[in-house]
Amino acid sequence: MPEPMKTISQAKSHGGVQGVYSHLSTSCSCDMTFAVFVPPQAEETLCPVVWYLSGLTCTHQNVMDKGEYRRMAAELGLIVVCPDTSPRGADIPDEKDNWQFGCGAGFYLDATQEPYAKNYRMYSYIVEELPALIAANFPADMSRQAITGHSMGGHGALTIALKNPQRFKSCSALAPIVQPSTAGWSRPAFEKYLGTDEAWWRAYDTTSLTEDGCRFPEFLVDQGTSDGFLNDGLRPWLLEAACAKAGIPLKLRMQDGYDHSYFFISTFVDDHLRWHAERLSPNS
């Protein structure tokens, strides 16, 4: 059974409820905070769930305050779950002067190296622990789940979907890190979390997972052409090549002039929610 959760705040929005909650996580061995928007339709019926995974340096708060997803989620009848990106707390091992590692940069993997293995278990947290908590406490139809995310969260969404195709009806991403094992801003973190044997990194790398036989029905990806991380960190053309080789349909939309910020995310989040809603429909 999941640990009991505490309500931090709740506010009515677009006829639904935006809440923030916390609980003691057994996966991460610390208190974790997350946000859930419940649409007005949940007063009458169970609603499908869209998971939104945030990027480097973010918490649940960034998308909750800047993502502008609630109006469309309320219209479509979608529960939106926004977890944190990593364990947090005074006793959590961290590199406070390194925004690409530690608190805020969990990379949605299960660390195997000390001193990180005890707390940095975000893969297990997102795939196992938090869904059980959502199912126990919210009017969620857990047979209809979708996943999306931004940047590091896009990496998380793609890899989690590829490893759990029976769980998710759809997957999309906004400016995802598609090959973190070779990207300059993620490779050092992978080594610290997972060790120097790069064979272990493949389980958390989208392109490697497709090479190793993982499949998903289709992906939607939006990427800004003016994103400062495009050429060194994100490299969507690697995903395009990997999906073509694996036979995975990919709708890659290069959005002219958009950067990596929440101005980009808030512009296209409605498209992603509509796309997920179509695939989460009981008739799909």
XYZ file of C-alpha atoms in Angstrom:
284
model
C 0.000 0.000 0.000
C 1.247 3.526 -0.799
C 2.139 5.850 2.059
C -0.623 8.312 3.044
C -0.494 11.663 1.282
C -0.882 15.169 2.706
C -2.721 18.012 1.023
C -0.549 21.133 0.743
C -2.999 23.278 -1.232
C -6.116 23.080 -3.395
C -7.686 25.732 -5.626
C -10.604 25.691 -8.026
C -9.622 26.257 -11.666
C -11.692 25.956 -14.856
C -14.340 24.086 -12.893
C -11.842 21.545 -11.602
C -9.337 21.433 -8.744
C -5.612 22.110 -8.879
C -3.968 20.475 -5.899
C -0.468 20.084 -4.513
C 0.300 17.081 -2.300
C 3.187 15.399 -0.519
C 3.961 11.945 0.819
C 6.819 9.902 2.191
C 8.258 8.055 -0.779
C 9.607 4.556 -0.228
C 11.319 4.663 -3.637
C 13.230 7.878 -2.966
C 13.472 7.562 0.833
C 12.304 11.128 1.405
C 9.219 13.319 1.228
C 8.096 13.977 -2.349
C 5.764 16.686 -3.618
C 3.554 16.490 -6.699
C 0.681 18.375 -8.338
C -2.602 16.984 -9.703
C -5.288 18.771 -11.704
C -8.663 17.047 -11.516
C -11.171 18.214 -14.171
C -14.867 18.884 -13.441
C -15.906 15.671 -15.234
C -14.381 13.704 -12.341
C -17.440 14.552 -10.249
C -19.393 12.144 -12.467
C -16.911 9.573 -13.740
C -13.338 8.295 -13.622
C -11.049 10.318 -15.895
C -7.972 9.343 -17.931
C -4.548 10.435 -16.702
C -1.824 12.422 -18.461
C 1.593 12.413 -16.797
C 3.741 15.520 -17.326
C 7.447 15.119 -16.512
C 9.426 18.318 -16.042
C 12.972 19.194 -17.083
C 16.281 20.067 -15.457
C 16.135 22.453 -12.464
C 12.310 22.235 -12.373
C 9.790 20.984 -9.832
C 6.046 20.373 -10.164
C 5.641 24.126 -9.683
C 7.070 25.275 -13.020
C 4.492 23.683 -15.273
C 1.722 24.282 -12.741
C 2.418 28.035 -12.806
C 3.532 28.487 -16.435
C 2.255 25.530 -18.445
C -1.295 26.826 -19.048
C -2.694 23.291 -19.330
C -5.763 23.497 -17.085
C -8.273 25.051 -19.477
C -7.740 22.351 -22.098
C -7.482 19.557 -19.520
C -10.837 20.695 -18.089
C -12.401 20.808 -21.542
C -11.147 17.336 -22.411
C -11.733 15.746 -19.005
C -8.101 14.865 -18.316
C -6.402 14.421 -14.951
C -2.895 15.904 -15.219
C -0.237 14.618 -12.804
C 2.960 16.658 -12.430
C 5.616 14.923 -10.293
C 8.845 16.440 -9.051
C 12.034 15.785 -11.007
C 14.161 14.289 -8.219
C 14.397 13.597 -4.483
C 14.942 16.619 -2.272
C 15.953 17.380 1.286
C 18.892 18.311 3.483
C 20.136 14.723 3.645
C 19.913 14.001 -0.113
C 23.329 13.750 -1.821
C 23.659 16.637 -4.238
C 26.047 18.914 -6.113
C 24.611 22.299 -5.274
C 26.734 24.155 -7.836
C 25.819 21.766 -10.694
C 22.353 22.305 -12.206
C 22.789 19.261 -14.458
C 23.091 16.773 -11.603
C 21.524 15.955 -8.255
C 18.418 17.701 -6.916
C 16.411 18.895 -9.891
C 18.211 16.492 -12.236
C 17.106 12.952 -11.448
C 16.864 11.951 -15.139
C 13.997 9.536 -14.383
C 16.327 6.600 -13.769
C 17.136 4.292 -10.867
C 20.679 5.042 -9.722
C 22.975 2.122 -8.936
C 26.021 4.003 -7.633
C 26.682 5.248 -4.125
C 25.814 7.604 -2.566
C 22.905 8.077 -4.985
C 21.325 4.610 -5.144
C 19.222 5.048 -2.007
C 17.373 8.192 -3.107
C 17.633 8.650 -6.867
C 15.056 6.093 -7.938
C 12.822 8.263 -10.074
C 12.050 5.529 -12.581
C 10.533 3.308 -9.892
C 8.823 6.312 -8.346
C 7.108 7.358 -11.598
C 6.319 3.859 -12.871
C 5.333 2.078 -9.652
C 4.923 4.152 -6.507
C 3.216 7.350 -7.609
C 0.663 5.605 -9.891
C -0.454 3.504 -6.934
C -0.913 6.674 -4.885
C -2.883 8.341 -7.691
C -5.114 5.286 -8.099
C -5.852 5.181 -4.377
C -6.640 8.876 -3.921
C -8.048 10.344 -7.137
C -10.944 9.554 -9.523
C -8.511 8.236 -12.124
C -9.112 5.636 -14.810
C -5.693 3.972 -14.639
C -6.522 1.825 -17.673
C -6.198 5.014 -19.736
C -2.846 6.713 -19.164
C -0.662 8.931 -21.353
C 2.753 10.469 -20.729
C 4.518 13.593 -21.915
C 7.348 15.821 -20.748
C 9.794 18.613 -21.507
C 13.558 18.345 -22.066
C 14.840 15.928 -19.393
C 11.161 15.146 -18.822
C 10.747 14.427 -22.522
C 13.589 11.946 -22.184
C 11.756 10.440 -19.226
C 8.452 10.237 -21.084
C 9.954 8.546 -24.153
C 12.018 5.998 -22.223
C 9.249 5.145 -19.760
C 6.749 4.683 -22.590
C 9.132 2.455 -24.550
C 9.678 0.265 -21.491
C 5.990 0.180 -20.533
C 3.974 0.134 -23.778
C 1.173 -1.829 -22.117
C 0.707 0.949 -19.532
C 0.465 4.017 -21.771
C -1.969 4.653 -24.615
C 0.122 7.541 -25.975
C 3.399 9.399 -25.553
C 4.595 12.831 -26.620
C 7.477 15.143 -25.784
C 8.479 18.795 -25.979
C 12.147 19.381 -26.827
C 13.276 16.015 -25.388
C 16.836 14.870 -24.739
C 16.700 11.912 -27.133
C 20.178 10.432 -26.627
C 21.334 11.365 -23.104
C 24.162 8.827 -23.149
C 26.100 11.038 -25.587
C 24.778 14.533 -24.846
C 27.200 16.771 -22.982
C 24.724 17.902 -20.346
C 23.505 14.413 -19.425
C 26.434 12.045 -19.982
C 28.267 13.056 -16.745
C 25.078 12.494 -14.734
C 24.595 9.043 -16.244
C 28.121 8.073 -15.205
C 27.602 9.290 -11.637
C 24.202 7.597 -11.289
C 24.856 4.385 -13.218
C 28.626 3.842 -13.258
C 31.180 3.727 -16.049
C 29.822 0.666 -17.850
C 27.823 2.321 -20.623
C 25.896 -0.881 -21.297
C 23.806 -0.028 -18.223
C 22.993 3.394 -19.657
C 21.060 1.902 -22.564
C 18.014 1.223 -20.398
C 17.513 4.977 -20.018
C 18.353 6.152 -23.543
C 15.548 6.439 -26.122
C 17.633 5.639 -29.182
C 19.349 2.690 -27.469
C 16.024 1.279 -26.298
C 14.709 1.245 -29.860
C 17.926 -0.432 -31.025
C 17.436 -3.053 -28.323
C 13.926 -3.903 -29.471
C 11.603 -1.671 -27.436
C 8.620 -0.376 -29.389
C 5.746 2.087 -28.987
C 2.845 2.721 -31.385
C 3.747 6.339 -32.219
C 5.301 9.529 -30.874
C 4.514 13.238 -31.160
C 7.467 15.609 -30.625
C 7.612 19.402 -30.857
C 10.977 21.157 -31.020
C 11.770 24.872 -31.339
C 14.269 25.864 -34.015
C 15.678 28.657 -31.810
C 16.258 26.378 -28.826
C 19.736 27.066 -27.485
C 20.170 23.395 -26.544
C 19.083 22.043 -29.931
C 22.403 21.069 -31.474
C 24.350 19.942 -28.404
C 21.788 18.426 -26.069
C 18.495 17.630 -27.783
C 19.282 16.553 -31.395
C 15.819 15.385 -32.521
C 17.250 14.093 -35.787
C 18.746 11.199 -33.802
C 15.243 10.265 -32.650
C 13.971 10.629 -36.197
C 16.627 8.205 -37.470
C 16.059 5.738 -34.625
C 12.284 5.702 -35.114
C 12.643 5.271 -38.877
C 14.948 2.300 -38.354
C 12.633 0.761 -35.743
C 9.458 1.394 -37.726
C 7.949 3.651 -35.040
C 5.745 6.422 -36.496
C 7.091 9.802 -35.359
C 5.393 13.152 -35.886
C 8.300 15.580 -35.422
C 7.281 19.227 -35.709
C 10.084 21.786 -35.895
C 8.522 25.008 -34.637
C 10.130 28.050 -36.224
C 11.550 30.630 -33.828
C 10.574 28.938 -30.567
C 13.092 28.459 -27.749
C 13.338 26.039 -24.795
C 11.230 28.044 -22.356
C 7.713 27.745 -20.990
C 6.608 30.220 -23.662
C 7.251 27.326 -26.061
C 5.585 24.745 -23.812
C 2.465 26.816 -23.139
C 2.049 27.438 -26.876
C 1.869 23.763 -27.814
C 0.573 22.035 -24.683
C -3.024 22.229 -25.928
C -2.051 20.350 -29.097
C -0.454 17.631 -27.011
C -3.430 17.295 -24.691
C -5.808 17.021 -27.652
C -3.549 14.396 -29.222
C -3.519 12.375 -26.017
C -7.266 12.760 -25.493
C -7.945 11.213 -28.909
C -5.871 8.171 -27.998
C -7.307 7.955 -24.482
C -10.870 7.894 -25.738
C -12.753 4.703 -24.766
C -13.514 4.247 -28.472
C -9.889 4.459 -29.644
